[in-house]
JSON list of C-alpha atoms in Angstrom, two decimals:
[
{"chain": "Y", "resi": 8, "resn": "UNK", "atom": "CA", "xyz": [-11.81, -0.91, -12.02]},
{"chain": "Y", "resi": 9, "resn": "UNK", "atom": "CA", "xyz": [-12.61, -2.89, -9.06]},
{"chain": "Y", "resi": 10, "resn": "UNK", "atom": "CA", "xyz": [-13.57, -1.30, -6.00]},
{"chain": "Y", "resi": 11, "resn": "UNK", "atom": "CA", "xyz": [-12.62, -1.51, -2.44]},
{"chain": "Y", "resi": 12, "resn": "UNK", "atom": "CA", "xyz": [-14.66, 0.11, 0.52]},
{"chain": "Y", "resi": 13, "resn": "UNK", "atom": "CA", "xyz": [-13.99, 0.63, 4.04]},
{"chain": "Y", "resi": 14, "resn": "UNK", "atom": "CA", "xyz": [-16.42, 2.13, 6.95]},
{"chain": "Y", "resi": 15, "resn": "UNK", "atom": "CA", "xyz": [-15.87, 3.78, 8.75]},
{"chain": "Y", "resi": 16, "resn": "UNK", "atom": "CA", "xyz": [-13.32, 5.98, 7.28]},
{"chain": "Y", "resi": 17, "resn": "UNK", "atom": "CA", "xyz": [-12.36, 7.51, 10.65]},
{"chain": "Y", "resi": 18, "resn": "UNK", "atom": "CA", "xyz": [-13.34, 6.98, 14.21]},
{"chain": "Y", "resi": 19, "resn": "UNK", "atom": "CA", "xyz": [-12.38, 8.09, 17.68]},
{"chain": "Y", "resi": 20, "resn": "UNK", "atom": "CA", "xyz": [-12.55, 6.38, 20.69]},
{"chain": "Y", "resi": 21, "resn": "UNK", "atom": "CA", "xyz": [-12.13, 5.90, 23.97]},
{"chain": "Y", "resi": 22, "resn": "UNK", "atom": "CA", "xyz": [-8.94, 4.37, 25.54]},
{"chain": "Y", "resi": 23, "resn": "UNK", "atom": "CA", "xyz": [-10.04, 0.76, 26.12]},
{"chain": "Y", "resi": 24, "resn": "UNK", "atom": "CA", "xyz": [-12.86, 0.42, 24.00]},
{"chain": "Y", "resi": 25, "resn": "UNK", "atom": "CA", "xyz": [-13.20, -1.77, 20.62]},
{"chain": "Y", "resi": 26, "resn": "UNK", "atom": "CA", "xyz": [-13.23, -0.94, 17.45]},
{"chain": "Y", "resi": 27, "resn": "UNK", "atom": "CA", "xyz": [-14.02, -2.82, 14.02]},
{"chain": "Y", "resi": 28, "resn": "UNK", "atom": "CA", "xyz": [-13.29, -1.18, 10.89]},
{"chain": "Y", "resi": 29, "resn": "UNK", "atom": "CA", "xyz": [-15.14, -3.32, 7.81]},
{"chain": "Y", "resi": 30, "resn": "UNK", "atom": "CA", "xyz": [-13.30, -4.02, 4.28]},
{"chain": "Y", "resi": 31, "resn": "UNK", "atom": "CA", "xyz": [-15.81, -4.82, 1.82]},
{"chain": "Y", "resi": 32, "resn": "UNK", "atom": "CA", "xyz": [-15.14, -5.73, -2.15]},
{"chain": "Y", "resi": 33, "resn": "UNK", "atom": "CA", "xyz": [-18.12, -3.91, -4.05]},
{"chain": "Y", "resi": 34, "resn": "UNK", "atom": "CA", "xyz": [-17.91, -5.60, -7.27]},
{"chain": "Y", "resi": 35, "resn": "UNK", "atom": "CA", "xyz": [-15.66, -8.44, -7.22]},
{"chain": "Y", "resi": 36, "resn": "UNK", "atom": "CA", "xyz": [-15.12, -11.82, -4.68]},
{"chain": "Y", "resi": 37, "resn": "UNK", "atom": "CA", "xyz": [-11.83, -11.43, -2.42]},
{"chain": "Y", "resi": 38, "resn": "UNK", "atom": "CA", "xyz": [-10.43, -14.75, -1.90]},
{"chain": "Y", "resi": 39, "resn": "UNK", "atom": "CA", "xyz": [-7.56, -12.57, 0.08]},
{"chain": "Y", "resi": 40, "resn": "UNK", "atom": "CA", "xyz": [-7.65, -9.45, 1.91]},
{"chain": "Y", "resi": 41, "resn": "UNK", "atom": "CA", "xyz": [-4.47, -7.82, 3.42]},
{"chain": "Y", "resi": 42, "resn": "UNK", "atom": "CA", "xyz": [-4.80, -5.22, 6.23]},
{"chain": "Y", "resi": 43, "resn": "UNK", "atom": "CA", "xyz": [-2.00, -2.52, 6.82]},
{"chain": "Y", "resi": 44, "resn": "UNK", "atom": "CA", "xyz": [-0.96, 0.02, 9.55]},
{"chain": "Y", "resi": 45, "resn": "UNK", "atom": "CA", "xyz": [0.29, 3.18, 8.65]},
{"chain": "Y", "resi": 46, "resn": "UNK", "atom": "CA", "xyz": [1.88, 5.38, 10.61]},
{"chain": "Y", "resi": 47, "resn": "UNK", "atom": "CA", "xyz": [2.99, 9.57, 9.81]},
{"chain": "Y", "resi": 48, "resn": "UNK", "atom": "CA", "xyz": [5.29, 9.92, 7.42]},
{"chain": "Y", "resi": 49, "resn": "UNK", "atom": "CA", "xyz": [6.16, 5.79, 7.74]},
{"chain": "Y", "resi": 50, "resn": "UNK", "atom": "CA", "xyz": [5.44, 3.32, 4.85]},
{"chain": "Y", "resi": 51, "resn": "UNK", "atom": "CA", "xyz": [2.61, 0.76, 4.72]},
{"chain": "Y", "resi": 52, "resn": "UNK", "atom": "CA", "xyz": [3.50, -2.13, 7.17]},
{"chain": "Y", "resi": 53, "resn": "UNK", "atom": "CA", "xyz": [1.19, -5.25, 6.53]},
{"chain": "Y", "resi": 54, "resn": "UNK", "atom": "CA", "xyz": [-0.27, -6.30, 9.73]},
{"chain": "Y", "resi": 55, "resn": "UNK", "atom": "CA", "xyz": [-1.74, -9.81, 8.45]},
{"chain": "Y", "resi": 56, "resn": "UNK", "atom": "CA", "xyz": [-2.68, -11.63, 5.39]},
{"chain": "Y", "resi": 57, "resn": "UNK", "atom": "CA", "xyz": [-6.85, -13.18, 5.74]},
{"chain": "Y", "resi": 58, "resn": "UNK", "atom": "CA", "xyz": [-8.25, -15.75, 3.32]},
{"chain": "Y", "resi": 59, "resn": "UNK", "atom": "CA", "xyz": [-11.71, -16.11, 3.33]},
{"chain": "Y", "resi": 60, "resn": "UNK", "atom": "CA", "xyz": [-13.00, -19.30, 5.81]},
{"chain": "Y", "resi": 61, "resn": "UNK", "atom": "CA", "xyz": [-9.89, -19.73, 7.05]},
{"chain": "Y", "resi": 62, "resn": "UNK", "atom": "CA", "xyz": [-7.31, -18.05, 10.14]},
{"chain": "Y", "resi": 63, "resn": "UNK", "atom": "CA", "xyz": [-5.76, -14.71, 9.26]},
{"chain": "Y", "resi": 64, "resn": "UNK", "atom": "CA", "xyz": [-1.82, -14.94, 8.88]},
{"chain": "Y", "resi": 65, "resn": "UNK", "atom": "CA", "xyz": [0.21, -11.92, 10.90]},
{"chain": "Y", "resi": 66, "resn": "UNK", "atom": "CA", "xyz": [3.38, -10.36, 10.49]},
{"chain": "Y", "resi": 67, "resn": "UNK", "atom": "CA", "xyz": [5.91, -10.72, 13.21]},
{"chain": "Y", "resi": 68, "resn": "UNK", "atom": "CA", "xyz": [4.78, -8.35, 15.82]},
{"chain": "Y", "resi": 69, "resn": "UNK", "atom": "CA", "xyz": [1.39, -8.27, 15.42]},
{"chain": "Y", "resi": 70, "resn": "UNK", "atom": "CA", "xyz": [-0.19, -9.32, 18.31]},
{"chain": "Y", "resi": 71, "resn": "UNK", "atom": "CA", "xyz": [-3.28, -11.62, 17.01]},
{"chain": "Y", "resi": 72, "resn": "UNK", "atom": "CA", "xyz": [-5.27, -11.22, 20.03]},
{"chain": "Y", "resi": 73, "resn": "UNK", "atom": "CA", "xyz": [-5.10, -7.58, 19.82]},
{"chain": "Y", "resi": 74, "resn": "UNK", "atom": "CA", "xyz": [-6.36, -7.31, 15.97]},
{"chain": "Y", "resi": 75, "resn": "UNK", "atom": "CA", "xyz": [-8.75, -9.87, 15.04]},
{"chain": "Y", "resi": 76, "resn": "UNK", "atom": "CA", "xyz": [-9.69, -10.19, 11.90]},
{"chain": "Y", "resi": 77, "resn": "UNK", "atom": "CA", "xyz": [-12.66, -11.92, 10.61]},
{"chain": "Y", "resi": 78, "resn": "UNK", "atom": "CA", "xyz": [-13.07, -12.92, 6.73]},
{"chain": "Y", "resi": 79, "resn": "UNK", "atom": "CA", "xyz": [-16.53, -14.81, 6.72]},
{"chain": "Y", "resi": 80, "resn": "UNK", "atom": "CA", "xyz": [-17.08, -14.03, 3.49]},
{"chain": "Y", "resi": 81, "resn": "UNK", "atom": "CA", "xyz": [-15.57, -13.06, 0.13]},
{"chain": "Y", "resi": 82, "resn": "UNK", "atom": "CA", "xyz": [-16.41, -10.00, -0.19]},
{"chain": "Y", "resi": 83, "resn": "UNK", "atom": "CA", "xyz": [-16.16, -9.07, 3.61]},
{"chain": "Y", "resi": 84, "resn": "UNK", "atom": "CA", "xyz": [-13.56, -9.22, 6.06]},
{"chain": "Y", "resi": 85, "resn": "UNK", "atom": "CA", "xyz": [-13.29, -6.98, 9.45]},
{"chain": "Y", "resi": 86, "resn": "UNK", "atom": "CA", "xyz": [-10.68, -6.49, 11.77]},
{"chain": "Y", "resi": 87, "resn": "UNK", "atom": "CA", "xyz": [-11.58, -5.20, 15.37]},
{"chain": "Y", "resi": 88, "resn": "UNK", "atom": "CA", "xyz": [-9.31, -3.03, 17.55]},
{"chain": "Y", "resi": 89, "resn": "UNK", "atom": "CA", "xyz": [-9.16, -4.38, 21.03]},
{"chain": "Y", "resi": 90, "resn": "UNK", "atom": "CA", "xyz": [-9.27, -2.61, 24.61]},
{"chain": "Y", "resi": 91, "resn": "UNK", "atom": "CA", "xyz": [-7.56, -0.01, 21.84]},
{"chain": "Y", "resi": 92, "resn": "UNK", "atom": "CA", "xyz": [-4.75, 2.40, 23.68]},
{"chain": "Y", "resi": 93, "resn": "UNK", "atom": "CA", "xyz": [-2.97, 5.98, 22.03]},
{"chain": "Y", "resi": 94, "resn": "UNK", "atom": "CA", "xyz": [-0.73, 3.71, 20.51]},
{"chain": "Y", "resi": 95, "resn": "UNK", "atom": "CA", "xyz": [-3.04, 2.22, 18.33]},
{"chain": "Y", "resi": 96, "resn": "UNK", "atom": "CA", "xyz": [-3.88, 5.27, 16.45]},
{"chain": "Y", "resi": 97, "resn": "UNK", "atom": "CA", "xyz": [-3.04, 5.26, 13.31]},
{"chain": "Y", "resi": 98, "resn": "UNK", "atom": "CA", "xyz": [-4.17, 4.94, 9.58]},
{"chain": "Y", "resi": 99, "resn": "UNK", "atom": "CA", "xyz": [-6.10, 1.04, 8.62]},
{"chain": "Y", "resi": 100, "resn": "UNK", "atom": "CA", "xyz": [-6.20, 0.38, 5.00]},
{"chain": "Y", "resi": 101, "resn": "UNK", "atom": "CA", "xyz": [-7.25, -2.91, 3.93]},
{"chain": "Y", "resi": 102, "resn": "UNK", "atom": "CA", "xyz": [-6.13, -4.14, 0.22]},
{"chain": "Y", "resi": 103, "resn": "UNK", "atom": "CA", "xyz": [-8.39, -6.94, -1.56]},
{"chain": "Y", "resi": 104, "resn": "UNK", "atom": "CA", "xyz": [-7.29, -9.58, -4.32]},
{"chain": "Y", "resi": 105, "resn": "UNK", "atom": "CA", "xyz": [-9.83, -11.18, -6.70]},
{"chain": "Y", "resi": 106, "resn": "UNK", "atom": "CA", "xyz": [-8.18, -14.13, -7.01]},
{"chain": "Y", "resi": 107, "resn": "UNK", "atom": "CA", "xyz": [-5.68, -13.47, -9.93]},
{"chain": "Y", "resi": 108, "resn": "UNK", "atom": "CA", "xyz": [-1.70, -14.34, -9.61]},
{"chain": "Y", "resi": 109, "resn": "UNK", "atom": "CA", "xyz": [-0.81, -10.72, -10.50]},
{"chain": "Y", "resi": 110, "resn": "UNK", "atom": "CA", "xyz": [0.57, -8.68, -7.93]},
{"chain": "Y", "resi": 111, "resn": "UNK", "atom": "CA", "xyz": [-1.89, -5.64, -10.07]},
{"chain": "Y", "resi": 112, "resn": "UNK", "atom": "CA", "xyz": [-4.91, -7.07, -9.14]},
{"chain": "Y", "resi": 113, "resn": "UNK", "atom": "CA", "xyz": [-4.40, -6.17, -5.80]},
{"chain": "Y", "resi": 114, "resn": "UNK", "atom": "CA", "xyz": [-7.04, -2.84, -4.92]},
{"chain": "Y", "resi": 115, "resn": "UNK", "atom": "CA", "xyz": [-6.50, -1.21, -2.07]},
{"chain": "Y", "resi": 116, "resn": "UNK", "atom": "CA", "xyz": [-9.66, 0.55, -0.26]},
{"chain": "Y", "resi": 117, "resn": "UNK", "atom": "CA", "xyz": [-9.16, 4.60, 1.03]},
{"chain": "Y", "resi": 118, "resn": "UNK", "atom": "CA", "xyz": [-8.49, 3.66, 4.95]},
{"chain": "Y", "resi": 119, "resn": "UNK", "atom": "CA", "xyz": [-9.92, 4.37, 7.73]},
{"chain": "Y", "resi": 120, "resn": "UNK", "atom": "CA", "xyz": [-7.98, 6.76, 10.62]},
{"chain": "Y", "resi": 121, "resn": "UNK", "atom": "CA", "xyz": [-8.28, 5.77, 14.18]},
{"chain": "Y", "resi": 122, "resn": "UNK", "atom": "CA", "xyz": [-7.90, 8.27, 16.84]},
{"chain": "Y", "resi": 123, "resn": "UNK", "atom": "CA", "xyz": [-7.67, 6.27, 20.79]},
{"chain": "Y", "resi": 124, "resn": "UNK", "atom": "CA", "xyz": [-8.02, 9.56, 22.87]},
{"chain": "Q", "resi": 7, "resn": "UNK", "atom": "CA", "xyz": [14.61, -2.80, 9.42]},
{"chain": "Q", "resi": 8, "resn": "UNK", "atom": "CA", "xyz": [13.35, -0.90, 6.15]},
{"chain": "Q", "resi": 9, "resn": "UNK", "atom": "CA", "xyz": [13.42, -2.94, 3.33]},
{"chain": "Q", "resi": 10, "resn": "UNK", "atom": "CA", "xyz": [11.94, -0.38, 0.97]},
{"chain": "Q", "resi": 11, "resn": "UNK", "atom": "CA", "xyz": [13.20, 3.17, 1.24]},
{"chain": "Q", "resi": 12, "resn": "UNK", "atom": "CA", "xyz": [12.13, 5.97, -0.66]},
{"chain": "Q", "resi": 13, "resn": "UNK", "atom": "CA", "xyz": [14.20, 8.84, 0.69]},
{"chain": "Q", "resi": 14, "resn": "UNK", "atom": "CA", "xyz": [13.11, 12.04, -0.64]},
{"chain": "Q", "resi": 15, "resn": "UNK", "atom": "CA", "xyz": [9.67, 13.01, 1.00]},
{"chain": "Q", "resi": 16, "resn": "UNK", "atom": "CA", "xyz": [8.44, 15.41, -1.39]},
{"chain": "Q", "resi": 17, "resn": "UNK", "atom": "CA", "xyz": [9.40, 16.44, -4.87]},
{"chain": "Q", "resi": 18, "resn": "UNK", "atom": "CA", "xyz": [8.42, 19.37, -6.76]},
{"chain": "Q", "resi": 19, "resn": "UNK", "atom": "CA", "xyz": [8.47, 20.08, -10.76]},
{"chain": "Q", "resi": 20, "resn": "UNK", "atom": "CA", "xyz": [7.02, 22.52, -13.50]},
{"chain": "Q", "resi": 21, "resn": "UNK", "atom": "CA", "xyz": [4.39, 21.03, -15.42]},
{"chain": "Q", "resi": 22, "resn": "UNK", "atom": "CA", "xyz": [5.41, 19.37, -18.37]},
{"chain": "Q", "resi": 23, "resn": "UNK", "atom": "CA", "xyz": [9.26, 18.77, -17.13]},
{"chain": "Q", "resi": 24, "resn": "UNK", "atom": "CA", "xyz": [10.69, 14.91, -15.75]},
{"chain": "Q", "resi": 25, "resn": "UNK", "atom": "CA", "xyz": [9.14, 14.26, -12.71]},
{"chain": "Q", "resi": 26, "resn": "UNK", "atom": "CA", "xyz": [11.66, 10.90, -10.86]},
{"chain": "Q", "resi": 27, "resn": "UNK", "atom": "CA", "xyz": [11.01, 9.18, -7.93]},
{"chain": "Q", "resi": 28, "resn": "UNK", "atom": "CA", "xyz": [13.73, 6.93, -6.65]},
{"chain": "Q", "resi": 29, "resn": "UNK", "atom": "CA", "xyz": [13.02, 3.84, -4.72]},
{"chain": "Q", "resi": 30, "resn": "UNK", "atom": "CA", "xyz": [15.58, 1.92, -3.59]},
{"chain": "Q", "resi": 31, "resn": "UNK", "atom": "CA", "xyz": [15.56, -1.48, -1.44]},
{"chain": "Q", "resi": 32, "resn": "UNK", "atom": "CA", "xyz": [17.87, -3.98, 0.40]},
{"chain": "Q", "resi": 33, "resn": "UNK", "atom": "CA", "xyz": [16.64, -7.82, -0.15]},
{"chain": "Q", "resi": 34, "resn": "UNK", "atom": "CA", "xyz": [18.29, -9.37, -3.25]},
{"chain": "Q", "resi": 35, "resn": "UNK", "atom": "CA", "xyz": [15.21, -11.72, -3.15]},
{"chain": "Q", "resi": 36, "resn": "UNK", "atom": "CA", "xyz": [12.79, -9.29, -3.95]},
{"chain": "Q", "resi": 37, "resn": "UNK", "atom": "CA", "xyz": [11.78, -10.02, -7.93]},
{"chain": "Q", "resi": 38, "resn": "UNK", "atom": "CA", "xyz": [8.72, -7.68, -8.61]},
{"chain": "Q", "resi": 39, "resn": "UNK", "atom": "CA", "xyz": [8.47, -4.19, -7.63]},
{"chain": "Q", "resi": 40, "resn": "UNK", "atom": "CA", "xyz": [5.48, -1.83, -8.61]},
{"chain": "Q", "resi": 41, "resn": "UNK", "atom": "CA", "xyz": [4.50, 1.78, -8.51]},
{"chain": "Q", "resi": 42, "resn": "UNK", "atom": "CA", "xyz": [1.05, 3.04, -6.70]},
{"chain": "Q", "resi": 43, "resn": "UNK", "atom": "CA", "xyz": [-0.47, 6.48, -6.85]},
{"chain": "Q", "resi": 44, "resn": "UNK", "atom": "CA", "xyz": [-2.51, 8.08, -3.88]},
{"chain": "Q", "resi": 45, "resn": "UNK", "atom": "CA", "xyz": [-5.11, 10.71, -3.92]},
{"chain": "Q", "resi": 46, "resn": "UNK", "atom": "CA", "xyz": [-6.38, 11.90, -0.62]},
{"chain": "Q", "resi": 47, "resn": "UNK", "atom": "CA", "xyz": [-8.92, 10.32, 1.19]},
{"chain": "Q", "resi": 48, "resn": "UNK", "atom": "CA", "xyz": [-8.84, 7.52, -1.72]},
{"chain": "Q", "resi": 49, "resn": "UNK", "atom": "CA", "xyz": [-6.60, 4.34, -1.24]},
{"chain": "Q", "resi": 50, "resn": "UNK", "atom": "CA", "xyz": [-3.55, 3.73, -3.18]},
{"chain": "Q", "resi": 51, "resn": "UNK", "atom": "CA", "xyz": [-4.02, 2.75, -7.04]},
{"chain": "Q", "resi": 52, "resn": "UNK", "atom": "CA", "xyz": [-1.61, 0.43, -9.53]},
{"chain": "Q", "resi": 53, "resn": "UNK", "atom": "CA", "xyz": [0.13, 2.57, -12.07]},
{"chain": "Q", "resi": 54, "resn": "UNK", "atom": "CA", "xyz": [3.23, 0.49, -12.72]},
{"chain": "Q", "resi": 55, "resn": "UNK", "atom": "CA", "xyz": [5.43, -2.56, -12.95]},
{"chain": "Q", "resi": 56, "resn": "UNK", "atom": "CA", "xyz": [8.75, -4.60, -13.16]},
{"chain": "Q", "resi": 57, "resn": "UNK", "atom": "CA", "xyz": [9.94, -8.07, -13.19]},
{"chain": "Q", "resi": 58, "resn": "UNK", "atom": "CA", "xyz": [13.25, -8.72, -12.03]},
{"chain": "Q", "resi": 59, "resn": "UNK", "atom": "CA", "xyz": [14.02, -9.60, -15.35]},
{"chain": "Q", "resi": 60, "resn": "UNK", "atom": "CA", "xyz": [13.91, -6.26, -16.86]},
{"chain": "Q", "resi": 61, "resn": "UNK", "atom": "CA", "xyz": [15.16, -3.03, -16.46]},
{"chain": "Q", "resi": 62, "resn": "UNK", "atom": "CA", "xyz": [13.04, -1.06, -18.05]},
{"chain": "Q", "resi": 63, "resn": "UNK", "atom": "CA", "xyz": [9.02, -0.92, -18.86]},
{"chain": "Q", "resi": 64, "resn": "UNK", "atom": "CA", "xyz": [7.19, 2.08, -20.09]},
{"chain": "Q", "resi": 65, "resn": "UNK", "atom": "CA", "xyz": [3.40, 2.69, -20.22]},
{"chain": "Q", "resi": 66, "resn": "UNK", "atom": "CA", "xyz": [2.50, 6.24, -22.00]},
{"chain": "Q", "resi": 67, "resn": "UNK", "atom": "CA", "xyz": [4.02, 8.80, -19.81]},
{"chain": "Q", "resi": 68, "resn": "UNK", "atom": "CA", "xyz": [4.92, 6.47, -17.05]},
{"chain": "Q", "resi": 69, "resn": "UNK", "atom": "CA", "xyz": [8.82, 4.37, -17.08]},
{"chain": "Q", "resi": 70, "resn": "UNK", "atom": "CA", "xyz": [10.09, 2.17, -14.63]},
{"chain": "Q", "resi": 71, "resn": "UNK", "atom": "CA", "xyz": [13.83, 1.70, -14.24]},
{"chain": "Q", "resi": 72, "resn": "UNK", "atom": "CA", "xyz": [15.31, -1.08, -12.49]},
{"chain": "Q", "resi": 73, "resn": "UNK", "atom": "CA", "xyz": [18.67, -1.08, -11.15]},
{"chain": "Q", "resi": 74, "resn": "UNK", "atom": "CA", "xyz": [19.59, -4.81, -9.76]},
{"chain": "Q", "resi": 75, "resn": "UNK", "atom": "CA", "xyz": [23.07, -4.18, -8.70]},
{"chain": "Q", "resi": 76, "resn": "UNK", "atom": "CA", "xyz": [22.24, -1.03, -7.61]},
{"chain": "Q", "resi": 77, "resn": "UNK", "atom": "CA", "xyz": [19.00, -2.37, -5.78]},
{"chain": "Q", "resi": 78, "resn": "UNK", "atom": "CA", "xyz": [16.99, 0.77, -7.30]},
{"chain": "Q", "resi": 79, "resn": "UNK", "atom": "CA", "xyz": [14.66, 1.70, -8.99]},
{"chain": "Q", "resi": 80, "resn": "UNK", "atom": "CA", "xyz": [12.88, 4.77, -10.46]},
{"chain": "Q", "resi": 81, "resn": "UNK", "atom": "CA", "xyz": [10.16, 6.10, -11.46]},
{"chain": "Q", "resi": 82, "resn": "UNK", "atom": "CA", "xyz": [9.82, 8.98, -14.38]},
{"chain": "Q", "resi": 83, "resn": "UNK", "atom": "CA", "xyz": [7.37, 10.66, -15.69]},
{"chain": "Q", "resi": 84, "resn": "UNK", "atom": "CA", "xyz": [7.58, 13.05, -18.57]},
{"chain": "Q", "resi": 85, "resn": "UNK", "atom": "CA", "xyz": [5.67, 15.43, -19.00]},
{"chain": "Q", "resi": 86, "resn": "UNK", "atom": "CA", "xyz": [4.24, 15.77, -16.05]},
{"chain": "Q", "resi": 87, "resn": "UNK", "atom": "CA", "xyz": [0.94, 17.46, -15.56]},
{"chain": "Q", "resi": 88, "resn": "UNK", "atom": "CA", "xyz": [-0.91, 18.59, -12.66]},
{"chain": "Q", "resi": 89, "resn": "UNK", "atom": "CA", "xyz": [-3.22, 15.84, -12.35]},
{"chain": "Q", "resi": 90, "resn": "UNK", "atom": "CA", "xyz": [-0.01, 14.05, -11.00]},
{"chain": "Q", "resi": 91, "resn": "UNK", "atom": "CA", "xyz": [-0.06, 15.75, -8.09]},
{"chain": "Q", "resi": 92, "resn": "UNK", "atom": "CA", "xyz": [-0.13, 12.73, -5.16]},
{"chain": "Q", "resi": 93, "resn": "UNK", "atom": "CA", "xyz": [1.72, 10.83, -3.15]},
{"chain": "Q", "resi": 94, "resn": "UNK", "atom": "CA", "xyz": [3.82, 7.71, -4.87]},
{"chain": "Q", "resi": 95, "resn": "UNK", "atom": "CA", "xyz": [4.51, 4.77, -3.56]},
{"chain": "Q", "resi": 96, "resn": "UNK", "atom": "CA", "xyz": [6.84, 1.85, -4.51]},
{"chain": "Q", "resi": 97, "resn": "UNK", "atom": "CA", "xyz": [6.04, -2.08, -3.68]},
{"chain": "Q", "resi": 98, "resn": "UNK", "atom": "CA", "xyz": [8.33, -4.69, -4.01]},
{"chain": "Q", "resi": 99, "resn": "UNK", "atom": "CA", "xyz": [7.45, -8.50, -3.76]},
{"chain": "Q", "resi": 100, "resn": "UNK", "atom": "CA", "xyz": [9.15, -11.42, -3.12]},
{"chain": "Q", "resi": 101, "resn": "UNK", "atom": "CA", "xyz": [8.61, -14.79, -5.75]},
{"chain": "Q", "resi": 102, "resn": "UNK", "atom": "CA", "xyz": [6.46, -16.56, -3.33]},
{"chain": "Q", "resi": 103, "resn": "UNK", "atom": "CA", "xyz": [3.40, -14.85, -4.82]},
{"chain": "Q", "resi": 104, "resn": "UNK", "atom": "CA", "xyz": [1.40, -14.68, -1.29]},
{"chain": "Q", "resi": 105, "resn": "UNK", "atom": "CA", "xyz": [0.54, -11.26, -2.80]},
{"chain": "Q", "resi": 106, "resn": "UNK", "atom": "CA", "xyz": [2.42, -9.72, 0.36]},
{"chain": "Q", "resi": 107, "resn": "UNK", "atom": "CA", "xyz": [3.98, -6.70, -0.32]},
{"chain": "Q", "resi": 108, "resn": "UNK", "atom": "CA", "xyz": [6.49, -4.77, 1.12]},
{"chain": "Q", "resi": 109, "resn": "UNK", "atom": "CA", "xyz": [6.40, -0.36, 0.88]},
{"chain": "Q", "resi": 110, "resn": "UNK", "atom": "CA", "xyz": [8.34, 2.51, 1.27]},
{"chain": "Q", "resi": 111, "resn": "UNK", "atom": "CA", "xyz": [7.18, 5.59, 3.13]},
{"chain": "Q", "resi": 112, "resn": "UNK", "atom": "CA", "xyz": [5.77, 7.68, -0.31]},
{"chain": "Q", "resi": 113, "resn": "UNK", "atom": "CA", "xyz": [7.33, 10.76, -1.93]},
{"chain": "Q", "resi": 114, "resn": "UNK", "atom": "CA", "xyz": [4.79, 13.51, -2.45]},
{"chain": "Q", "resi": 115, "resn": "UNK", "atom": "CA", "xyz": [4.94, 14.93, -5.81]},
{"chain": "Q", "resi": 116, "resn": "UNK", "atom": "CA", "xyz": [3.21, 18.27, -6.52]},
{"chain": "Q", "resi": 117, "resn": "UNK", "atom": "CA", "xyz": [3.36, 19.80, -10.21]},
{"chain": "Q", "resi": 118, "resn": "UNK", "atom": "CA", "xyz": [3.38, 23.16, -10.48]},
{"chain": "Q", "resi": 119, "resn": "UNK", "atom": "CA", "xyz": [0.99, 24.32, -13.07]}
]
């Protein structure tokens, strides 16, 4: 099946510092990438929708300037933790779609856990 | 506001019995809904699907009921083995096929060997 990779698959940081977590499609092109936020024991909340060469979409009450997210390319797209705080730790998982209509072509890649100490 | 809610956290059966997860959600516009399976340390994989339009698929050992009226759906699978040890989510999706969708928190299944 197709295959989604993230990196890093955890970090820790410092309060105030940035962090980008990469999404990469290994062996397909991702005309969209979704990136969610999960946090204990909560569901998977979409933070925004990216297509490649164009502005990334967010959900209501994701602050854009916060988490940018790049998608130069279609098999790449990166979203960057800014001036991160506590509050921002959580679980990143990105989700890539290879262009099909079907809701099942939709691959998710294995997250990556932020710690902002 | 949680659209998706899947209200038992964990589940536990004997290998080879029913193993049901229970999803249920709140927006009447939601037409698609889908299973996922996750490992540890691996992201969440596709295992099953429904249209709106049914209320029932099957695929081997996996079934999908949907409920409309109900707003619920289920997930059975019989029998379960060990392997199925994870944690299951449900999707559901909305017509507008932006490929957004919309989770509940999981239910961890563990099958007792």
């Amino acid at each position: 099946g197709a295959v989604v990779s993230q990196h890093p698959s955890w970090v820790i940081c410092k309060s105030g510092t940035s962090v980008k977590i990469e999404c990469r499609s290994l062996d397909f092109q991702a005309t969209t990438m979704f990136w969610y936020r999960q946090f204990p024991k909560q569901s998977l909340m979409l933070m925004a929708t990216s297509n490649e060469g164009s502005k990334a979409t967010y959900e209501q009450g994701v602050e854009k300037d916060k988490f940018l997210i790049n998608h130069a390319s279609l098999t790449l797209s990166t979203l960057t933790v800014t001036s991160a705080h506590p509050e921002d730790s959580s679980f990143y998982i990105c989700s890539a779609r290879d262009g099909g209509l079907a809701f099942e072509t939709q691959y998710f890649g294995p997250g990556t856990r932020l710690l902002v100490l | 506001d949680q659209q998706v809610k899947q209200n038992s956290p964990s589940l536990s059966v004997q290998e080879g019995r029913i193993s049901i997860l229970n999803c249920d959600y709140t927006n009447s516009m939601f037409d698609y809904f889908l299973w996922y399976k996750k490992y540890p340390a691996e992201g969440p994989t596709f295992l099953i699907s429904i249209s709106s339009i049914k209320d029932k698929n099957e695929d081997g050992r996996f079934t999908v009921f949907l409920n409309k009226s109900a707003k619920h759906l289920s997930l059975h699978i019989v029998p379960s083995q060990p392997g199925d040890s994870a944690v299951y989510f449900c999707a559901a999706a909305g017509s507008s096929n932006t490929g957004k969708l919309i989770f509940g928190q999981g239910t961890t299944l563990q099958v007792k060997p």
